[in-house]
Short mmCIF file of C-alpha atoms in Angstrom, two decimals:
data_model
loop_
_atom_site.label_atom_id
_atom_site.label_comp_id
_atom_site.label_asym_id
_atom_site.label_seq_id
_atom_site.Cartn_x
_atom_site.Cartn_y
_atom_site.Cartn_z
CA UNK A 14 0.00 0.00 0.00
CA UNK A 15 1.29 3.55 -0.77
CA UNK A 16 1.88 6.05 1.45
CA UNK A 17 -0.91 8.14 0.27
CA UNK A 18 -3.43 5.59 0.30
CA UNK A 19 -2.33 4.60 4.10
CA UNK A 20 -2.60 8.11 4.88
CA UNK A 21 -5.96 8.40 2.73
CA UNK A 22 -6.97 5.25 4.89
CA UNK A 23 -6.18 7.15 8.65
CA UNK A 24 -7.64 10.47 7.34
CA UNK A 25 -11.25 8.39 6.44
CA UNK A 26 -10.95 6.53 10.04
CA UNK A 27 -10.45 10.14 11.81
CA UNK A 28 -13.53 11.80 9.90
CA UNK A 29 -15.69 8.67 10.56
CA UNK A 30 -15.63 8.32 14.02
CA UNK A 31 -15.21 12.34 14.79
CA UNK A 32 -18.36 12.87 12.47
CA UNK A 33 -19.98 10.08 12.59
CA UNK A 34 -23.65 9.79 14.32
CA UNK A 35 -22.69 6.84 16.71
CA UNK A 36 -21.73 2.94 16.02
CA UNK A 37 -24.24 0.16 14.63
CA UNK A 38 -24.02 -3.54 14.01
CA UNK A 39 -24.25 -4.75 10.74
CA UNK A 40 -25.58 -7.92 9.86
CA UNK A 41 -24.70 -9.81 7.55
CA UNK A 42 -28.07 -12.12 5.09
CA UNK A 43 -25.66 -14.78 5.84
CA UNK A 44 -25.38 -14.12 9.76
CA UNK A 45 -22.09 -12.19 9.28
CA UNK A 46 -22.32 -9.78 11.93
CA UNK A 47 -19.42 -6.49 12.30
CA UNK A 48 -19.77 -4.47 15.50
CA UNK A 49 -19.10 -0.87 15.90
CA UNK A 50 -19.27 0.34 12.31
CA UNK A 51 -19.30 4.71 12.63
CA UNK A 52 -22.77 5.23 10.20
CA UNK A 53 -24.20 9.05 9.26
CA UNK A 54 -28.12 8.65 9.14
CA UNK A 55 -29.90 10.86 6.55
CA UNK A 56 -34.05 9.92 7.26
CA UNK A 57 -34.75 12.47 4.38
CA UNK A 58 -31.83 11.74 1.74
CA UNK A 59 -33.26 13.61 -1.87
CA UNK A 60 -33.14 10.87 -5.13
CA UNK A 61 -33.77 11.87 -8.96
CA UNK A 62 -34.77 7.66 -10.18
CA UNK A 63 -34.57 7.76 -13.83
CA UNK A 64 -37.59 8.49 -15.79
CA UNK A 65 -38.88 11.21 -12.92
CA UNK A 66 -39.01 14.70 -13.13
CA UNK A 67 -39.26 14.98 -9.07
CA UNK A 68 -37.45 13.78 -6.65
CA UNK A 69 -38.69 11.27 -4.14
CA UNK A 70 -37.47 10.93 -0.51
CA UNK A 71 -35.63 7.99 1.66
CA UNK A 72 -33.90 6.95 4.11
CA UNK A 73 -30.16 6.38 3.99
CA UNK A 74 -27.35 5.53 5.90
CA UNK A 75 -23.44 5.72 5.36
CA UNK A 76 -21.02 3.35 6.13
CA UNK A 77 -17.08 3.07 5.74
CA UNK A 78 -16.58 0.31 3.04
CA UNK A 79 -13.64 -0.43 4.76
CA UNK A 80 -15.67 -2.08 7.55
CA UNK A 81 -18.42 -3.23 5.44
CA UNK A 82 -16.93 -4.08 1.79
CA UNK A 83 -19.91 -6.78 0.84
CA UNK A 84 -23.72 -5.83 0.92
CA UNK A 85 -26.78 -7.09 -0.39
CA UNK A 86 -30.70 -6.55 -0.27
CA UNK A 87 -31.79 -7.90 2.77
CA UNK A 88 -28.58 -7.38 5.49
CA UNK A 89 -29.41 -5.30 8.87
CA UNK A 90 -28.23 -2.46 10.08
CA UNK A 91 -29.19 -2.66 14.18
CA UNK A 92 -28.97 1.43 15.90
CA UNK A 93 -29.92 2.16 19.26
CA UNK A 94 -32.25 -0.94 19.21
CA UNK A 95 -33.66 -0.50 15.86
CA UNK A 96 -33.14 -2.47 12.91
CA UNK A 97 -33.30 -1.33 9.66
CA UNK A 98 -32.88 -3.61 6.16
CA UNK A 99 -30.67 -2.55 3.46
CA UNK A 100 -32.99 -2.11 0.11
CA UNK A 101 -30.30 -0.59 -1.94
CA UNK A 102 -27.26 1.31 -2.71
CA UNK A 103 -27.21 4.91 -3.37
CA UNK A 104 -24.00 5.65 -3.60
CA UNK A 105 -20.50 4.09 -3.11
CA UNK A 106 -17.24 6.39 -4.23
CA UNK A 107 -15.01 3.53 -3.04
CA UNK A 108 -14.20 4.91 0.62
CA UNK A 109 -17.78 5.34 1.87
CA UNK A 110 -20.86 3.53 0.49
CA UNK A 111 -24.77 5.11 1.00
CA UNK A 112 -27.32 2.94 1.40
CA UNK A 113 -31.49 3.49 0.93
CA UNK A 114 -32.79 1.43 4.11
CA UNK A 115 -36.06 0.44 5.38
#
């Protein structure tokens, strides 16, 4: 690993857990489960799907892919007690991956 992706790698870790909204568990379809994953909750996150000419409104959540680098339809996401399912991803620039839940 380069030096600027290591440093790339610590500078994501800082900004996750200093602006992050707490930690979650995320579980895994398979049972899988990772424990203290940092997570930014948007319940009113603005998407354009194709072929509308307004935008509709979900709920998403971000997570580092670095602690979560496999999804599907159907894992949990467990905050504070609640559980929320994954439906789909929103967006994912490699580092951090946004996901519509429900």
């Amino acid at each position: 690993m380069s030096r600027f992706a290591r440093a790339m790698t610590r500078a994501n870790r800082v900004l996750a857990e200093t602006l992050s909204d707490g930690l979650a568990t995320y579980r895994h379809a398979n049972g899988e489960t990772v424990e203290g994953v940092p997570y930014e909750l948007d319940l009113s996150f603005e998407v354009y799907r194709e072929g509308d000419q307004l935008p509709s409104y979900v709920k998403a959540i971000e997570v580092p892919v670095s602690l979560v680098p496999k999804h599907q339809r159907g894992d949990e996401i467990v905050i504070d007690g609640k559980t929320w399912e994954v439906l789909s991803t929103l967006t994912d620039d490699g580092d951090f991956r946004q996901l519509e839940i429900g």
